[in-house]
């Protein structure tokens, strides 16, 4: 139902203030700096786990900001403890592969990369699974010294599904991506800087301001040139990316046909170690 509301709002261009009043898990502040909007993920008790409603709200906010002439750059952030600890495992745990494929709720994630305006991710604390993927969908990342990036899906019997196998590999190279995705290990902020996953690491006290300052600097440029430059940079790997993303998503859905995915996610919810049988 919420999805229909979202489409209705989008196509009828109801004013932004009206649409974001109803938002529960996203906070939007326009003109945080001149021509810069700040979007905050706001589900702190669950470490900003990305449930369906949060993602609908996020897309709604980004699409409204993309159309807003007073906004030329966007900063997306969480809080000091977590950018986002992934898609909501509790919502996914019992889904079948066919549920995942037919509802295809996750395909909407792909719309985030269609945002024309530049998005700077300000990441502190956990950026895991879908949270890491969300930060990589942004155009660049400013990290606090406490940021931890990772694709730990393997530990709960599944694989990245929103670009992790594609974007992380392009960012850090095959050898490191294999290590991270096959073990679920985390990457520290300094390592992320070393591999070029993030553009800057700064103390936790200033990571958000640093991202806002970068966005402000971008917002002072010609918005047309910025949009065209962003498109051109993304084009450098998009054709292969499309194919890779579709392949990854199908394989992600396929893991939901396994007993191991059920066991992995159940074990997370029950706060115990999973027992995998290869079934
Ligand atoms: N989902 C649901 N709840 C989560 C969560 C998550 N991903 N991460 C944390 N929480 C909840 C915890 O359950 C806990 O809630 P209560 O039990 O207190 O109610 C609360 O947040 C605090 O977490 P912890 O007590 O676990 O905190 P710790 O400091 O001990 O540990 C942690 C922090 C981040 C290491 C740990 O919470 C953790 O391992 N979280 C799960 C990380 C993870 O496995 N993430 C990957 C999830 S799978 C796709 C799009 C997206 C995706 C797939 C496809 N398509 C477009 C196709 C994404 C998939 C994923 O992200």
Coordinates of C-alpha atoms and ligand atoms in Angstrom, one line a residue:
X1 CA 0.0 0.0 0.0
X2 CA 2.8 2.3 1.0
X3 CA 4.4 1.6 -2.4
X4 CA 1.3 2.8 -4.2
X5 CA 1.3 6.0 -2.1
X6 CA 4.9 6.5 -3.0
X7 CA 4.2 6.2 -6.7
X8 CA 1.2 8.5 -6.4
X9 CA 3.2 11.1 -4.6
X10 CA 6.0 10.9 -7.0
X11 CA 4.0 11.3 -10.2
X12 CA 1.7 14.0 -8.8
X13 CA 4.6 16.0 -7.4
X14 CA 2.9 16.7 -4.1
X15 CA 5.2 19.2 -2.2
X16 CA 8.1 17.6 -0.4
X17 CA 7.2 19.0 3.0
X18 CA 3.8 17.1 2.6
X19 CA 5.5 13.8 1.7
X20 CA 8.2 13.7 4.3
X21 CA 5.9 14.5 7.2
X22 CA 4.8 10.9 7.2
X23 CA 8.3 9.5 7.3
X24 CA 9.1 7.3 10.3
X25 CA 12.6 6.0 9.5
X26 CA 14.1 8.9 7.5
X27 CA 14.8 12.5 8.5
X28 CA 15.3 15.0 5.7
X29 CA 16.8 18.5 6.3
X30 CA 16.9 20.8 3.3
X31 CA 19.5 23.6 3.1
X32 CA 21.7 22.0 5.7
X33 CA 24.3 23.9 3.8
X34 CA 23.4 26.1 0.8
X35 CA 21.8 23.9 -1.9
X36 CA 22.6 20.8 0.2
X37 CA 20.1 18.4 1.7
X38 CA 20.8 16.0 4.5
X39 CA 19.0 12.6 4.6
X40 CA 19.4 10.6 7.8
X41 CA 18.5 7.0 8.3
X42 CA 16.7 6.9 11.6
X43 CA 16.1 3.5 13.0
X44 CA 18.8 3.6 15.7
X45 CA 17.7 0.7 18.0
X46 CA 18.0 -1.7 15.1
X47 CA 21.3 -0.2 13.9
X48 CA 19.4 1.3 11.0
X49 CA 18.5 -2.1 9.6
X50 CA 16.9 -1.4 6.2
X51 CA 13.4 -2.7 6.4
X52 CA 10.9 -2.3 3.6
X53 CA 9.3 0.9 4.9
X54 CA 12.6 2.6 5.4
X55 CA 13.6 1.8 1.8
X56 CA 10.3 3.1 0.4
X57 CA 10.8 6.3 2.5
X58 CA 14.4 6.7 1.3
X59 CA 13.5 6.4 -2.3
X60 CA 10.6 8.8 -1.9
X61 CA 13.0 11.3 -0.3
X62 CA 15.7 10.9 -2.9
X63 CA 13.3 11.3 -5.8
X64 CA 11.7 14.4 -4.3
X65 CA 15.1 15.9 -3.7
X66 CA 16.2 15.1 -7.2
X67 CA 13.3 17.2 -8.5
X68 CA 13.9 20.1 -6.0
X69 CA 15.6 23.0 -7.7
X70 CA 16.9 24.2 -4.3
X71 CA 18.9 21.1 -3.9
X72 CA 22.1 20.4 -5.8
X73 CA 23.8 17.8 -3.7
X74 CA 22.7 15.3 -1.1
X75 CA 24.4 13.8 2.0
X76 CA 23.1 10.4 3.2
X77 CA 24.1 9.3 6.7
X78 CA 23.1 7.2 9.6
X79 CA 24.4 7.9 13.1
X80 CA 27.8 7.5 14.8
X81 CA 27.1 3.8 15.7
X82 CA 25.8 2.7 12.4
X83 CA 25.3 3.8 8.9
X84 CA 23.2 0.7 8.4
X85 CA 23.7 -2.9 9.6
X86 CA 22.1 -4.4 6.5
X87 CA 18.7 -5.3 5.2
X88 CA 16.3 -6.3 7.9
X89 CA 17.1 -10.0 8.6
X90 CA 13.9 -10.4 10.7
X91 CA 11.8 -9.4 7.7
X92 CA 13.6 -11.7 5.3
X93 CA 14.3 -14.8 7.4
X94 CA 11.2 -16.8 6.5
X95 CA 10.9 -15.8 2.8
X96 CA 11.0 -18.5 0.2
X97 CA 13.1 -18.1 -3.0
X98 CA 9.9 -17.8 -5.0
X99 CA 8.5 -15.1 -2.6
X100 CA 11.8 -13.2 -3.1
X101 CA 11.6 -13.5 -6.8
X102 CA 8.0 -12.7 -7.3
X103 CA 7.7 -9.7 -4.9
X104 CA 11.2 -8.6 -6.1
X105 CA 10.9 -5.8 -3.5
X106 CA 14.7 -5.4 -3.7
X107 CA 14.7 -4.3 -7.3
X108 CA 13.6 -0.9 -6.1
X109 CA 17.0 -0.5 -4.5
X110 CA 18.4 -0.2 -8.0
X111 CA 16.5 3.1 -8.4
X112 CA 18.8 4.8 -5.9
X113 CA 21.6 4.8 -8.4
X114 CA 19.2 6.6 -10.9
X115 CA 19.3 9.7 -8.7
X116 CA 20.8 12.5 -10.9
X117 CA 22.1 14.6 -8.2
X118 CA 25.4 13.6 -6.4
X119 CA 25.0 11.8 -3.2
X120 CA 27.8 11.8 -0.6
X121 CA 27.6 9.0 2.0
X122 CA 28.8 10.0 5.5
X123 CA 29.6 6.6 7.1
X124 CA 30.3 6.0 10.8
X125 CA 30.1 2.6 12.6
X126 CA 28.6 -0.4 10.8
X127 CA 28.1 -0.3 7.1
X128 CA 27.2 -4.0 6.6
X129 CA 25.4 -6.1 3.9
X130 CA 22.8 -3.9 2.4
X131 CA 24.2 -1.0 4.4
X132 CA 27.6 -1.4 2.7
X133 CA 25.9 -1.7 -0.6
X134 CA 23.8 1.4 0.0
X135 CA 27.0 3.4 0.8
X136 CA 28.6 2.1 -2.4
X137 CA 25.5 3.2 -4.4
X138 CA 26.3 6.7 -3.4
X139 CA 28.8 8.7 -5.5
X140 CA 31.5 8.9 -2.9
X141 CA 32.0 8.0 0.8
X142 CA 33.4 10.0 3.7
X143 CA 34.2 7.7 6.6
X144 CA 34.7 8.3 10.2
X145 CA 37.7 6.5 11.8
X146 CA 35.2 4.0 13.4
X147 CA 33.6 3.0 10.2
X148 CA 33.4 -0.8 9.5
X149 CA 32.5 -2.0 6.0
X150 CA 31.5 -5.6 5.3
X151 CA 29.4 -8.1 3.4
X152 CA 28.7 -10.6 6.2
X153 CA 25.8 -12.3 4.3
X154 CA 27.8 -15.5 4.0
X155 CA 27.5 -15.9 7.8
X156 CA 23.7 -16.1 7.6
X157 CA 23.7 -18.5 4.6
X158 CA 23.2 -16.1 1.8
X159 CA 25.1 -13.7 -0.5
X160 CA 25.1 -10.0 -1.2
X161 CA 22.1 -9.0 -3.3
X162 CA 22.3 -5.3 -3.9
X163 CA 25.5 -4.9 -5.7
X164 CA 28.1 -6.1 -3.2
X165 CA 29.7 -8.7 -5.4
X166 CA 29.9 -6.2 -8.2
X167 CA 30.7 -2.8 -6.6
X168 CA 33.0 -4.1 -3.9
X169 CA 35.0 -6.1 -6.4
X170 CA 35.4 -3.0 -8.6
X171 CA 36.4 -0.9 -5.6
X172 CA 38.8 -3.2 -3.8
X173 CA 39.8 -5.7 -6.5
X174 CA 39.1 -9.4 -6.8
X175 CA 41.5 -10.8 -4.2
X176 CA 40.2 -8.6 -1.4
X177 CA 36.6 -8.9 -2.4
X178 CA 36.9 -12.7 -2.4
X179 CA 38.4 -12.6 1.2
X180 CA 35.7 -10.2 2.4
X181 CA 32.6 -11.7 0.8
X182 CA 33.6 -15.4 1.4
X183 CA 34.5 -14.8 5.1
X184 CA 32.2 -11.9 6.0
X185 CA 35.2 -10.1 7.6
X186 CA 34.9 -6.4 8.1
X187 CA 37.1 -3.7 6.5
X188 CA 38.3 -0.9 8.8
X189 CA 38.1 2.7 7.7
X190 CA 41.8 2.9 7.1
X191 CA 41.8 -0.2 4.9
X192 CA 38.8 1.1 3.0
X193 CA 40.8 4.2 2.3
X194 CA 43.8 2.2 1.2
X195 CA 41.7 0.2 -1.3
X196 CA 39.9 3.3 -2.6
X197 CA 36.5 2.4 -1.3
X198 CA 36.2 5.7 0.5
X199 CA 37.6 9.1 -0.5
X200 CA 38.5 10.3 3.0
X201 CA 38.7 9.1 6.7
X202 CA 38.3 11.7 9.4
X203 CA 37.7 11.7 13.2
X204 CA 34.2 10.7 14.2
X205 CA 33.5 14.2 15.6
X206 CA 33.7 15.7 12.1
X207 CA 32.7 13.1 9.6
X208 CA 29.3 14.5 9.0
X209 CA 30.5 18.1 8.6
X210 CA 33.3 16.9 6.3
X211 CA 30.6 15.3 4.1
X212 CA 28.4 18.4 4.2
X213 CA 31.4 20.5 3.3
X214 CA 32.3 18.3 0.3
X215 CA 28.6 18.4 -0.8
X216 CA 28.6 22.2 -0.4
X217 CA 31.7 22.5 -2.6
X218 CA 30.1 20.3 -5.3
X219 CA 26.9 22.4 -5.0
X220 CA 28.8 25.5 -5.9
X221 CA 29.6 24.1 -9.4
X222 CA 27.3 24.1 -12.4
X223 CA 24.6 21.6 -11.6
X224 CA 24.4 20.7 -15.2
X225 CA 28.2 19.9 -15.4
X226 CA 28.0 18.0 -12.2
X227 CA 25.1 15.8 -13.4
X228 CA 26.9 15.1 -16.7
X229 CA 30.2 14.3 -15.0
X230 CA 28.5 12.0 -12.6
X231 CA 26.7 10.2 -15.5
X232 CA 29.9 9.9 -17.4
X233 CA 31.9 8.4 -14.5
X234 CA 29.1 5.9 -13.8
X235 CA 29.0 5.0 -17.5
X236 CA 32.6 3.8 -17.2
X237 CA 31.3 0.5 -15.7
X238 CA 27.5 0.6 -16.0
X239 CA 26.9 -1.7 -18.9
X240 CA 28.7 -4.6 -17.4
X241 CA 27.3 -3.6 -14.0
X242 CA 23.6 -4.1 -15.2
X243 CA 24.3 -7.6 -16.2
X244 CA 26.3 -8.3 -13.0
X245 CA 23.6 -6.9 -10.8
X246 CA 20.8 -9.0 -12.4
X247 CA 23.0 -12.2 -12.1
X248 CA 23.8 -11.4 -8.4
X249 CA 20.1 -10.7 -7.5
X250 CA 19.0 -14.1 -9.0
X251 CA 21.7 -15.9 -7.1
X252 CA 20.7 -14.1 -3.9
X253 CA 17.1 -15.1 -4.3
X254 CA 18.3 -18.7 -5.0
X255 CA 19.9 -18.9 -1.6
X256 CA 16.4 -18.7 -0.1
X257 CA 15.7 -22.1 -1.5
X258 CA 18.4 -23.6 0.8
X259 CA 18.0 -24.9 4.4
X260 CA 21.2 -23.1 5.2
X261 CA 19.7 -19.6 4.5
X262 CA 16.8 -20.5 6.8
X263 CA 19.2 -21.8 9.5
X264 CA 21.6 -18.8 9.1
X265 CA 18.9 -16.1 9.5
X266 CA 17.1 -18.1 12.2
X267 CA 20.3 -18.4 14.2
X268 CA 20.9 -14.6 13.9
X269 CA 17.4 -13.9 15.2
X270 CA 17.8 -16.5 18.0
X271 CA 21.3 -15.1 18.8
X272 CA 23.1 -18.4 18.4
X273 CA 25.7 -20.0 16.1
X274 CA 24.3 -21.4 12.9
X275 CA 24.8 -25.1 12.0
X276 CA 25.1 -25.5 8.2
X277 CA 24.4 -28.8 6.4
X278 CA 25.0 -27.8 2.8
X279 CA 21.3 -28.4 2.0
Ligands
LIG1 N1 18.4 -6.9 10.6 C1 17.6 -6.9 11.6 N2 18.0 -6.5 12.9 C2 19.3 -6.2 13.1 C3 20.2 -6.2 12.0 C4 19.7 -6.6 10.7 N3 20.5 -6.6 9.6 N4 21.4 -5.8 12.5 C5 21.2 -5.5 13.8 N5 19.9 -5.7 14.1 C6 19.3 -5.6 15.4 C7 19.7 -6.7 16.4 O1 18.9 -7.8 16.1 C8 19.5 -6.1 17.7 O2 18.1 -6.0 17.9 P1 17.4 -6.6 19.3 O3 17.9 -8.1 19.3 O4 18.1 -5.8 20.4 O5 16.0 -6.4 19.2 C9 19.9 -4.6 17.5 O6 19.9 -4.4 16.1 C10 21.3 -4.4 18.0 O7 22.2 -5.4 17.4 P2 23.2 -6.3 18.2 O8 22.6 -6.6 19.6 O9 23.4 -7.5 17.4 O10 24.4 -5.4 18.3 P3 26.0 -5.8 18.4 O11 26.7 -4.5 18.6 O12 26.2 -7.0 19.3 O13 26.3 -6.3 16.9 C11 26.3 -6.2 14.5 C12 26.3 -5.4 15.9 C13 26.1 -5.2 13.4 C14 27.7 -6.9 14.4 C15 25.3 -7.3 14.5 O14 24.0 -6.7 14.9 C16 25.1 -8.0 13.2 O15 25.8 -8.9 12.9 N6 24.1 -7.6 12.4 C17 23.7 -8.3 11.2 C18 24.7 -7.8 10.1 C19 24.4 -8.6 8.8 O16 24.4 -9.8 8.7 N7 24.0 -7.8 7.8 C20 23.7 -8.4 6.5 C21 22.1 -8.6 6.4 S1 21.6 -9.3 4.9 C22 19.1 -6.9 -2.1 C23 19.2 -5.7 -1.3 C24 19.8 -5.8 -0.1 C25 20.2 -7.0 0.4 C26 20.0 -8.2 -0.3 C27 19.4 -8.1 -1.6 N8 18.6 -6.8 -3.4 C28 18.4 -5.5 -4.0 C29 18.2 -8.0 -4.1 C30 20.8 -7.1 1.8 C31 20.9 -8.1 2.5 C32 21.5 -8.0 3.9 O17 21.9 -6.9 4.2

